[in-house]
PDB file of C-alpha atoms and ligand atoms in Angstrom:
ATOM      1  CA  MET A   2       0.000   0.000   0.000  1.00 82.00           C
ATOM      2  CA  ALA A   3       1.374   3.434  -0.925  1.00 87.00           C
ATOM      3  CA  TYR A   4       1.814   5.961   1.917  1.00 94.00           C
ATOM      4  CA  ASP A   5       1.273   3.382   4.699  1.00 94.00           C
ATOM      5  CA  VAL A   6       1.654   5.268   8.017  1.00 93.00           C
ATOM      6  CA  ASP A   7       3.266   2.252   9.716  1.00 89.00           C
ATOM      7  CA  LYS A   8       5.962   2.118   7.039  1.00 92.00           C
ATOM      8  CA  LEU A   9       6.658   5.822   6.476  1.00 91.00           C
ATOM      9  CA  SER A  10       7.479   6.991   9.987  1.00 86.00           C
ATOM     10  CA  GLU A  11       8.309   5.345  13.276  1.00 83.00           C
ATOM     11  CA  LEU A  12       6.109   7.714  15.260  1.00 86.00           C
ATOM     12  CA  LYS A  13       3.277   7.357  12.682  1.00 89.00           C
ATOM     13  CA  LEU A  14       3.438  11.011  11.731  1.00 93.00           C
ATOM     14  CA  ASN A  15       2.910  10.640   7.988  1.00 96.00           C
ATOM     15  CA  GLY A  16       0.548   8.613   5.856  1.00 96.00           C
ATOM     16  CA  TYR A  17      -2.497   6.394   5.645  1.00 96.00           C
ATOM     17  CA  LYS A  18      -4.088   3.981   8.141  1.00 92.00           C
ATOM     18  CA  PRO A  19      -6.782   1.725   6.651  1.00 90.00           C
ATOM     19  CA  VAL A  20      -9.933   0.646   8.495  1.00 87.00           C
ATOM     20  CA  GLY A  21      -9.441  -2.052  11.137  1.00 82.00           C
ATOM     21  CA  ARG A  22      -5.776  -1.662  12.046  1.00 83.00           C
ATOM     22  CA  ASN A  23      -6.411  -0.439  15.606  1.00 77.00           C
ATOM     23  CA  PHE A  24      -8.052  -2.122  18.538  1.00 71.00           C
ATOM     24  CA  GLY A  25     -11.790  -1.483  18.084  1.00 69.00           C
ATOM     25  CA  GLY A  26     -14.658  -0.111  20.092  1.00 63.00           C
ATOM     26  CA  LEU A  27     -16.491  -3.419  20.364  1.00 60.00           C
ATOM     27  CA  ALA A  28     -15.230  -6.469  22.279  1.00 55.00           C
ATOM     28  CA  GLY A  29     -13.001  -8.512  19.994  1.00 61.00           C
ATOM     29  CA  GLN A  30     -13.392  -6.068  17.115  1.00 72.00           C
ATOM     30  CA  LYS A  31     -11.328  -3.541  15.246  1.00 77.00           C
ATOM     31  CA  ASP A  32     -11.797   0.148  14.580  1.00 81.00           C
ATOM     32  CA  GLY A  33     -14.153   1.458  11.885  1.00 85.00           C
ATOM     33  CA  PHE A  34     -12.283   4.460  10.485  1.00 89.00           C
ATOM     34  CA  GLU A  35      -9.473   5.337   8.101  1.00 93.00           C
ATOM     35  CA  THR A  36      -7.031   8.184   8.696  1.00 94.00           C
ATOM     36  CA  TYR A  37      -4.380  10.182   6.894  1.00 97.00           C
ATOM     37  CA  ALA A  38      -1.667  11.928   8.932  1.00 97.00           C
ATOM     38  CA  ILE A  39       0.307  14.953   7.711  1.00 98.00           C
ATOM     39  CA  PRO A  40       3.328  16.016   9.822  1.00 97.00           C
ATOM     40  CA  LYS A  41       3.840  19.589  11.070  1.00 98.00           C
ATOM     41  CA  ASP A  42       7.615  19.337  10.628  1.00 97.00           C
ATOM     42  CA  GLY A  43       7.072  18.401   6.971  1.00 97.00           C
ATOM     43  CA  ILE A  44       4.576  21.188   6.296  1.00 98.00           C
ATOM     44  CA  MET A  45       6.755  23.824   7.976  1.00 98.00           C
ATOM     45  CA  ASP A  46      10.052  22.396   6.678  1.00 97.00           C
ATOM     46  CA  LEU A  47      11.501  21.852  10.154  1.00 97.00           C
ATOM     47  CA  ASP A  48      14.215  19.324  10.978  1.00 94.00           C
ATOM     48  CA  GLY A  49      14.929  18.797   7.258  1.00 95.00           C
ATOM     49  CA  GLN A  50      11.472  17.236   6.750  1.00 95.00           C
ATOM     50  CA  GLY A  51      10.286  19.606   3.976  1.00 96.00           C
ATOM     51  CA  SER A  52      10.504  16.931   1.285  1.00 95.00           C
ATOM     52  CA  PHE A  53       8.403  14.360   3.209  1.00 96.00           C
ATOM     53  CA  VAL A  54       6.760  11.657   1.092  1.00 96.00           C
ATOM     54  CA  ARG A  55       3.270  12.748   0.061  1.00 97.00           C
ATOM     55  CA  PRO A  56       0.644  12.298  -2.633  1.00 96.00           C
ATOM     56  CA  PRO A  57      -0.002  15.107  -5.172  1.00 97.00           C
ATOM     57  CA  VAL A  58      -3.227  16.166  -3.422  1.00 96.00           C
ATOM     58  CA  VAL A  59      -1.325  17.002  -0.201  1.00 97.00           C
ATOM     59  CA  ASP A  60       1.288  18.840  -2.249  1.00 96.00           C
ATOM     60  CA  LYS A  61      -1.393  20.922  -3.940  1.00 97.00           C
ATOM     61  CA  TYR A  62      -2.686  22.252  -0.600  1.00 97.00           C
ATOM     62  CA  MET A  63       0.688  22.918   1.031  1.00 97.00           C
ATOM     63  CA  ASN A  64       0.097  26.689   1.354  1.00 97.00           C
ATOM     64  CA  THR A  65      -3.297  26.115   2.976  1.00 98.00           C
ATOM     65  CA  LEU A  66      -1.742  23.584   5.329  1.00 98.00           C
ATOM     66  CA  LYS A  67       1.013  26.076   6.289  1.00 98.00           C
ATOM     67  CA  SER A  68      -1.566  28.765   7.180  1.00 98.00           C
ATOM     68  CA  PHE A  69      -3.580  26.219   9.113  1.00 98.00           C
ATOM     69  CA  VAL A  70      -0.532  25.170  11.176  1.00 98.00           C
ATOM     70  CA  ARG A  71       0.242  28.839  11.926  1.00 98.00           C
ATOM     71  CA  PHE A  72      -3.351  29.437  13.017  1.00 97.00           C
ATOM     72  CA  VAL A  73      -3.353  26.449  15.384  1.00 98.00           C
ATOM     73  CA  ASN A  74       0.095  27.394  16.722  1.00 97.00           C
ATOM     74  CA  THR A  75      -1.208  30.843  17.656  1.00 97.00           C
ATOM     75  CA  ALA A  76      -4.212  29.336  19.450  1.00 97.00           C
ATOM     76  CA  THR A  77      -1.939  26.796  21.191  1.00 97.00           C
ATOM     77  CA  THR A  78       0.380  29.517  22.480  1.00 96.00           C
ATOM     78  CA  ALA A  79      -2.598  31.506  23.831  1.00 96.00           C
ATOM     79  CA  ILE A  80      -4.039  28.431  25.595  1.00 97.00           C
ATOM     80  CA  MET A  81      -0.653  27.349  27.004  1.00 96.00           C
ATOM     81  CA  GLU A  82      -0.046  30.893  28.279  1.00 95.00           C
ATOM     82  CA  ARG A  83      -3.368  30.946  30.120  1.00 95.00           C
ATOM     83  CA  ILE A  84      -2.874  27.473  31.596  1.00 96.00           C
ATOM     84  CA  SER A  85       0.700  28.391  32.673  1.00 95.00           C
ATOM     85  CA  VAL A  86      -0.606  31.423  34.564  1.00 94.00           C
ATOM     86  CA  SER A  87      -3.346  29.345  36.215  1.00 95.00           C
ATOM     87  CA  LEU A  88      -0.823  26.691  37.201  1.00 95.00           C
ATOM     88  CA  GLU A  89       1.535  29.374  38.584  1.00 95.00           C
ATOM     89  CA  LEU A  90       4.402  27.957  36.519  1.00 94.00           C
ATOM     90  CA  PRO A  91       7.710  29.828  36.855  1.00 87.00           C
ATOM     91  CA  GLU A  92       9.048  31.299  33.624  1.00 82.00           C
ATOM     92  CA  GLY A  93      11.540  29.257  31.623  1.00 79.00           C
ATOM     93  CA  VAL A  94      10.420  25.750  32.587  1.00 81.00           C
ATOM     94  CA  GLY A  95       6.807  25.853  31.556  1.00 87.00           C
ATOM     95  CA  LEU A  96       4.410  24.521  28.974  1.00 95.00           C
ATOM     96  CA  LEU A  97       5.397  27.209  26.476  1.00 94.00           C
ATOM     97  CA  ASP A  98       9.018  26.069  26.538  1.00 94.00           C
ATOM     98  CA  TYR A  99       8.003  22.574  25.439  1.00 96.00           C
ATOM     99  CA  HIS A 100       5.562  23.798  22.756  1.00 96.00           C
ATOM    100  CA  ARG A 101       7.537  26.299  20.692  1.00 95.00           C
ATOM    101  CA  PRO A 102       5.923  26.706  17.265  1.00 93.00           C
ATOM    102  CA  ASN A 103       9.149  26.952  15.265  1.00 94.00           C
ATOM    103  CA  VAL A 104      10.872  23.994  16.891  1.00 96.00           C
ATOM    104  CA  PRO A 105      10.434  20.418  15.564  1.00 96.00           C
ATOM    105  CA  SER A 106       7.712  18.418  17.304  1.00 96.00           C
ATOM    106  CA  PRO A 107       5.620  15.347  16.478  1.00 95.00           C
ATOM    107  CA  ASP A 108       2.433  17.392  15.828  1.00 97.00           C
ATOM    108  CA  ILE A 109       0.183  16.105  13.047  1.00 97.00           C
ATOM    109  CA  ILE A 110      -2.935  16.992  11.137  1.00 98.00           C
ATOM    110  CA  ARG A 111      -5.169  13.888  11.090  1.00 97.00           C
ATOM    111  CA  LEU A 112      -7.921  13.496   8.501  1.00 97.00           C
ATOM    112  CA  LEU A 113     -10.565  10.948   9.513  1.00 96.00           C
ATOM    113  CA  LYS A 114     -13.270   9.068   7.625  1.00 96.00           C
ATOM    114  CA  TYR A 115     -15.607   6.827   9.631  1.00 92.00           C
ATOM    115  CA  HIS A 116     -17.331   4.119   7.638  1.00 90.00           C
ATOM    116  CA  ALA A 117     -21.107   3.802   7.635  1.00 89.00           C
ATOM    117  CA  GLN A 118     -22.385   0.937   9.771  1.00 83.00           C
ATOM    118  CA  ASP A 119     -25.643  -0.989   9.615  1.00 81.00           C
ATOM    119  CA  ILE A 120     -28.006  -0.348  12.531  1.00 78.00           C
ATOM    120  CA  ARG A 121     -27.798  -4.044  13.505  1.00 76.00           C
ATOM    121  CA  GLU A 122     -24.033  -3.719  14.002  1.00 75.00           C
ATOM    122  CA  ARG A 123     -24.237  -0.628  16.202  1.00 68.00           C
ATOM    123  CA  GLY A 124     -21.049   0.005  18.136  1.00 73.00           C
ATOM    124  CA  ALA A 125     -18.434   2.660  18.826  1.00 74.00           C
ATOM    125  CA  LEU A 126     -16.270   2.956  15.719  1.00 76.00           C
ATOM    126  CA  HIS A 127     -13.509   4.620  17.681  1.00 79.00           C
ATOM    127  CA  THR A 128     -12.527   2.800  20.844  1.00 79.00           C
ATOM    128  CA  PRO A 129     -12.715   4.942  24.012  1.00 83.00           C
ATOM    129  CA  HIS A 130      -9.359   6.658  24.351  1.00 87.00           C
ATOM    130  CA  THR A 131      -7.542   9.782  25.410  1.00 91.00           C
ATOM    131  CA  ASP A 132      -5.346  11.560  22.897  1.00 93.00           C
ATOM    132  CA  LEU A 133      -1.653  11.008  23.505  1.00 92.00           C
ATOM    133  CA  GLY A 134      -0.500  14.608  22.935  1.00 96.00           C
ATOM    134  CA  SER A 135      -1.033  17.904  24.753  1.00 97.00           C
ATOM    135  CA  LEU A 136      -3.994  19.538  22.972  1.00 98.00           C
ATOM    136  CA  THR A 137      -6.355  18.358  20.242  1.00 98.00           C
ATOM    137  CA  PHE A 138      -8.168  20.808  17.987  1.00 98.00           C
ATOM    138  CA  LEU A 139     -11.071  18.877  16.451  1.00 98.00           C
ATOM    139  CA  PHE A 140     -13.015  20.113  13.444  1.00 97.00           C
ATOM    140  CA  THR A 141     -16.245  18.412  12.353  1.00 96.00           C
ATOM    141  CA  ARG A 142     -19.756  19.303  11.231  1.00 95.00           C
ATOM    142  CA  GLN A 143     -21.194  15.906  12.118  1.00 95.00           C
ATOM    143  CA  PRO A 144     -22.256  14.634  15.562  1.00 94.00           C
ATOM    144  CA  GLY A 145     -20.884  11.368  16.955  1.00 94.00           C
ATOM    145  CA  LEU A 146     -18.239  12.501  19.458  1.00 96.00           C
ATOM    146  CA  GLN A 147     -18.894  11.536  23.071  1.00 94.00           C
ATOM    147  CA  ILE A 148     -16.939  12.211  26.257  1.00 94.00           C
ATOM    148  CA  LEU A 149     -17.016  10.405  29.589  1.00 91.00           C
ATOM    149  CA  ALA A 150     -16.867  13.007  32.344  1.00 86.00           C
ATOM    150  CA  PRO A 151     -14.897  12.174  35.508  1.00 80.00           C
ATOM    151  CA  ASN A 152     -16.947  10.208  38.053  1.00 81.00           C
ATOM    152  CA  SER A 153     -19.691   9.548  35.526  1.00 85.00           C
ATOM    153  CA  ASN A 154     -20.918   6.311  33.994  1.00 85.00           C
ATOM    154  CA  GLU A 155     -22.664   7.988  31.096  1.00 90.00           C
ATOM    155  CA  TRP A 156     -21.308   9.154  27.795  1.00 91.00           C
ATOM    156  CA  THR A 157     -22.189  12.781  26.950  1.00 94.00           C
ATOM    157  CA  TRP A 158     -22.592  13.969  23.346  1.00 95.00           C
ATOM    158  CA  VAL A 159     -20.434  16.871  22.177  1.00 96.00           C
ATOM    159  CA  GLU A 160     -22.446  18.682  19.529  1.00 95.00           C
ATOM    160  CA  PRO A 161     -20.494  20.387  16.779  1.00 96.00           C
ATOM    161  CA  MET A 162     -21.267  24.119  16.549  1.00 96.00           C
ATOM    162  CA  GLU A 163     -20.912  26.391  13.542  1.00 95.00           C
ATOM    163  CA  ASP A 164     -17.566  28.273  13.480  1.00 94.00           C
ATOM    164  CA  CYS A 165     -16.334  26.464  16.607  1.00 95.00           C
ATOM    165  CA  VAL A 166     -13.512  24.034  17.174  1.00 97.00           C
ATOM    166  CA  ILE A 167     -13.565  21.394  19.924  1.00 97.00           C
ATOM    167  CA  VAL A 168     -10.415  21.479  22.078  1.00 97.00           C
ATOM    168  CA  ASN A 169      -9.415  18.490  24.243  1.00 95.00           C
ATOM    169  CA  LEU A 170      -6.619  18.079  26.740  1.00 96.00           C
ATOM    170  CA  GLY A 171      -4.453  15.026  26.009  1.00 95.00           C
ATOM    171  CA  ASP A 172      -2.248  12.707  28.073  1.00 94.00           C
ATOM    172  CA  MET A 173       0.853  14.902  27.872  1.00 96.00           C
ATOM    173  CA  MET A 174      -0.980  17.574  29.904  1.00 96.00           C
ATOM    174  CA  ALA A 175      -1.763  14.929  32.527  1.00 94.00           C
ATOM    175  CA  LEU A 176       1.848  13.700  32.518  1.00 94.00           C
ATOM    176  CA  LEU A 177       3.323  17.240  32.707  1.00 96.00           C
ATOM    177  CA  THR A 178       1.074  18.063  35.689  1.00 96.00           C
ATOM    178  CA  ASN A 179       1.211  14.689  37.496  1.00 94.00           C
ATOM    179  CA  ASP A 180      -2.536  14.315  36.802  1.00 92.00           C
ATOM    180  CA  TYR A 181      -3.512  17.740  38.165  1.00 95.00           C
ATOM    181  CA  LEU A 182      -5.020  18.239  34.704  1.00 95.00           C
ATOM    182  CA  ARG A 183      -6.710  15.174  33.185  1.00 92.00           C
ATOM    183  CA  SER A 184      -6.887  14.019  29.597  1.00 92.00           C
ATOM    184  CA  CYS A 185     -10.386  13.785  28.161  1.00 91.00           C
ATOM    185  CA  LEU A 186     -11.778  10.285  27.570  1.00 91.00           C
ATOM    186  CA  HIS A 187     -13.764  10.185  24.327  1.00 93.00           C
ATOM    187  CA  ARG A 188     -15.055   7.976  21.512  1.00 90.00           C
ATOM    188  CA  VAL A 189     -17.124   8.230  18.334  1.00 90.00           C
ATOM    189  CA  ALA A 190     -20.433   6.368  18.153  1.00 88.00           C
ATOM    190  CA  PRO A 191     -23.726   6.395  16.203  1.00 88.00           C
ATOM    191  CA  LEU A 192     -26.561   8.570  17.514  1.00 90.00           C
ATOM    192  CA  PRO A 193     -29.247   6.765  19.587  1.00 88.00           C
ATOM    193  CA  GLY A 194     -31.484   4.582  17.422  1.00 87.00           C
ATOM    194  CA  GLN A 195     -29.585   5.443  14.251  1.00 88.00           C
ATOM    195  CA  ALA A 196     -27.130   3.670  12.009  1.00 87.00           C
ATOM    196  CA  MET A 197     -23.636   5.194  11.799  1.00 87.00           C
ATOM    197  CA  PRO A 198     -23.409   7.383   8.693  1.00 92.00           C
ATOM    198  CA  THR A 199     -20.183   8.033   6.836  1.00 94.00           C
ATOM    199  CA  ARG A 200     -18.583  10.702   8.998  1.00 95.00           C
ATOM    200  CA  TYR A 201     -15.702  13.070   8.326  1.00 97.00           C
ATOM    201  CA  SER A 202     -13.616  15.021  10.814  1.00 97.00           C
ATOM    202  CA  PHE A 203     -10.095  16.341  11.054  1.00 97.00           C
ATOM    203  CA  ALA A 204      -7.884  17.190  13.969  1.00 98.00           C
ATOM    204  CA  TYR A 205      -4.677  19.051  14.703  1.00 98.00           C
ATOM    205  CA  LEU A 206      -2.840  17.110  17.403  1.00 97.00           C
ATOM    206  CA  VAL A 207      -0.431  19.297  19.402  1.00 98.00           C
ATOM    207  CA  ARG A 208       2.356  17.335  21.036  1.00 97.00           C
ATOM    208  CA  ALA A 209       5.290  18.364  23.212  1.00 97.00           C
ATOM    209  CA  GLU A 210       8.650  18.823  21.499  1.00 96.00           C
ATOM    210  CA  ASN A 211      10.740  15.701  20.970  1.00 92.00           C
ATOM    211  CA  ARG A 212      12.429  14.360  24.088  1.00 92.00           C
ATOM    212  CA  THR A 213      10.365  16.447  26.520  1.00 95.00           C
ATOM    213  CA  PRO A 214      10.524  14.664  29.904  1.00 95.00           C
ATOM    214  CA  MET A 215       7.034  13.407  30.698  1.00 95.00           C
ATOM    215  CA  THR A 216       6.980  14.382  34.342  1.00 94.00           C
ATOM    216  CA  GLY A 217       5.317  17.027  36.498  1.00 95.00           C
ATOM    217  CA  LEU A 218       6.447  20.623  35.972  1.00 95.00           C
ATOM    218  CA  ASN A 219       7.607  22.733  38.861  1.00 91.00           C
ATOM    219  CA  SER A 220       4.528  24.466  40.295  1.00 92.00           C
ATOM    220  CA  PRO A 221       3.096  24.938  43.788  1.00 92.00           C
ATOM    221  CA  LEU A 222      -0.153  23.400  42.501  1.00 94.00           C
ATOM    222  CA  ILE A 223       1.278  20.281  40.862  1.00 95.00           C
ATOM    223  CA  PRO A 224       1.591  17.334  43.248  1.00 93.00           C
ATOM    224  CA  VAL A 225       5.020  15.732  43.548  1.00 92.00           C
ATOM    225  CA  LYS A 226       5.072  12.127  42.333  1.00 90.00           C
ATOM    226  CA  GLU A 227       7.706   9.452  42.831  1.00 88.00           C
ATOM    227  CA  GLN A 228       8.508   7.984  39.406  1.00 85.00           C
ATOM    228  CA  GLU A 229      10.673   4.970  38.724  1.00 85.00           C
ATOM    229  CA  GLU A 230      11.123   5.886  35.090  1.00 88.00           C
ATOM    230  CA  VAL A 231      10.511   9.181  33.286  1.00 92.00           C
ATOM    231  CA  LEU A 232       9.630   8.629  29.635  1.00 92.00           C
ATOM    232  CA  THR A 233      10.441  11.174  26.942  1.00 94.00           C
ATOM    233  CA  SER A 234       7.619  12.396  24.716  1.00 94.00           C
ATOM    234  CA  ASP A 235       8.817  10.207  21.802  1.00 91.00           C
ATOM    235  CA  ASP A 236       8.846   7.100  24.014  1.00 91.00           C
ATOM    236  CA  TRP A 237       5.386   7.920  25.329  1.00 91.00           C
ATOM    237  CA  ILE A 238       4.052   8.102  21.748  1.00 89.00           C
ATOM    238  CA  LYS A 239       5.589   4.720  20.908  1.00 88.00           C
ATOM    239  CA  LYS A 240       4.158   3.167  24.060  1.00 87.00           C
ATOM    240  CA  LYS A 241       0.642   4.443  23.329  1.00 84.00           C
ATOM    241  CA  PHE A 242       0.713   3.232  19.742  1.00 79.00           C
ATOM    242  CA  GLY A 243       1.908  -0.165  20.963  1.00 77.00           C
ATOM    243  CA  VAL A 244      -1.335  -0.520  22.927  1.00 76.00           C
ATOM    244  CA  LEU A 245      -3.588   0.960  20.227  1.00 71.00           C
ATOM    245  CA  ARG A 246      -2.368  -1.585  17.704  1.00 67.00           C
ATOM    246  CA  LEU A 247      -2.978  -4.610  19.981  1.00 61.00           C
ATOM    247  CA  ASP A 248      -5.679  -7.153  19.106  1.00 58.00           C
ATOM    248  CA  SER A 249      -7.126  -7.015  22.573  1.00 56.00           C
ATOM    249  CA  ARG A 250      -6.603  -4.912  25.632  1.00 54.00           C
ATOM    250  CA  LYS A 251      -4.440  -6.648  28.172  1.00 55.00           C
ATOM    251  CA  GLU A 252      -4.870  -6.323  31.914  1.00 54.00           C
ATOM    252  CA  GLY A 253      -3.118  -3.226  33.255  1.00 54.00           C
ATOM    253  CA  GLN A 254      -2.940  -1.404  29.914  1.00 57.00           C
ATOM    254  CA  ASP A 255      -6.205   0.466  30.327  1.00 58.00           C
ATOM    255  CA  TRP A 256      -4.276   3.424  31.606  1.00 56.00           C
ATOM    256  CA  VAL A 257      -2.239   3.777  28.443  1.00 60.00           C
ATOM    257  CA  LEU A 258      -5.330   3.784  26.247  1.00 65.00           C
ATOM    258  CA  THR A 259      -7.671   5.756  28.474  1.00 65.00           C
ATOM    259  CA  GLY A 260      -5.311   7.850  30.607  1.00 60.00           C
ATOM    260  CA  GLN A 261      -7.080   6.500  33.705  1.00 60.00           C
ATOM    261  CA  ASP A 262      -7.480   3.168  35.485  1.00 56.00           C
ATOM    262  CA  LYS A 263     -10.742   1.230  35.408  1.00 53.00           C
ATOM    263  CA  VAL A 264     -12.905   4.055  34.132  1.00 51.00           C
ATOM    264  CA  LEU A 265     -14.710   2.341  31.295  1.00 55.00           C
ATOM    265  CA  PRO A 266     -18.358   1.519  31.977  1.00 52.00           C
ATOM    266  CA  VAL A 267     -19.077  -2.177  31.391  1.00 43.00           C
TER     267      VAL A 267
HETATM  268  O1  AKG B 327     -13.664  12.228  14.879  1.00 64.29           O
HETATM  269  C1  AKG B 327     -13.776  12.637  16.025  1.00 64.29           C
HETATM  270  O2  AKG B 327     -14.749  13.342  16.369  1.00 64.29           O
HETATM  271  C2  AKG B 327     -12.764  12.262  17.074  1.00 64.29           C
HETATM  272  C3  AKG B 327     -11.391  11.930  16.526  1.00 64.29           C
HETATM  273  C4  AKG B 327     -10.460  11.449  17.573  1.00 64.29           C
HETATM  274  O3  AKG B 327     -10.823  11.163  18.680  1.00 64.29           O
HETATM  275  C5  AKG B 327      -9.018  11.323  17.270  1.00 64.29           C
HETATM  276  O4  AKG B 327      -8.628  11.497  16.119  1.00 64.29           O
HETATM  277  O5  AKG B 327      -8.249  11.033  18.201  1.00 64.29           O
HETATM  278 FE1  FE2 B 328      -9.167  11.155  20.002  1.00 64.29          FE
END
């Protein structure tokens, strides 16, 4: 297969994932969506990645992609600034220092297409998960996204709104704050009583710069945590993908997929 994401880049930053390659939303099943990833470093020509392998259609929209990355970077900086103030982070060792727009990082744009599903096969096409990065900017006009709020057993629908983008916190925010901030558990499912239609969405996934230590930042609000091993951001990404690509979820790996232990309703 041309442009296979598992062959083009170790951190799965570039290329196509067909339906059914990830662990699925239903017991013993696989996922029901295809994706195409486009790397920030390639779009912005960082780290010598400007000539990344890509099909002509991606090439054609390179200027649009560049403006889109700049737009999201501006929003990211504003959000990180606000969160840094709220967390009382000292200058120089904060979130902004690990999310510098012009420095290489494993950020991607992810295009998603969910496949239609017969009403008799109803299930979540996207297994419940948290996003592995810092922030997710999600763009869609179609419903289907659900979140599981902390201490709740019920999935809540997140309705898309005109001219709005949905922003999630991902695992890296939990790791950088020793769980003071939590990553948002979500999935994509058909609406009640309806079959799943073909659904399109796209996301910009903000991730901390390569080799960022995934441990709590220095703040009076962030609890101190004893850690046997501090992963770097690249290793965290590899670990999460290792679990996503499994055929079944093994005991003790819930946390990697969902960011939290034993939270999934049965
Ligand atoms: O399509 C959506 O609404 C959610 C996508 C998503 O969760 C993801 O790409 O990680
Ligand atoms: Fe997600």
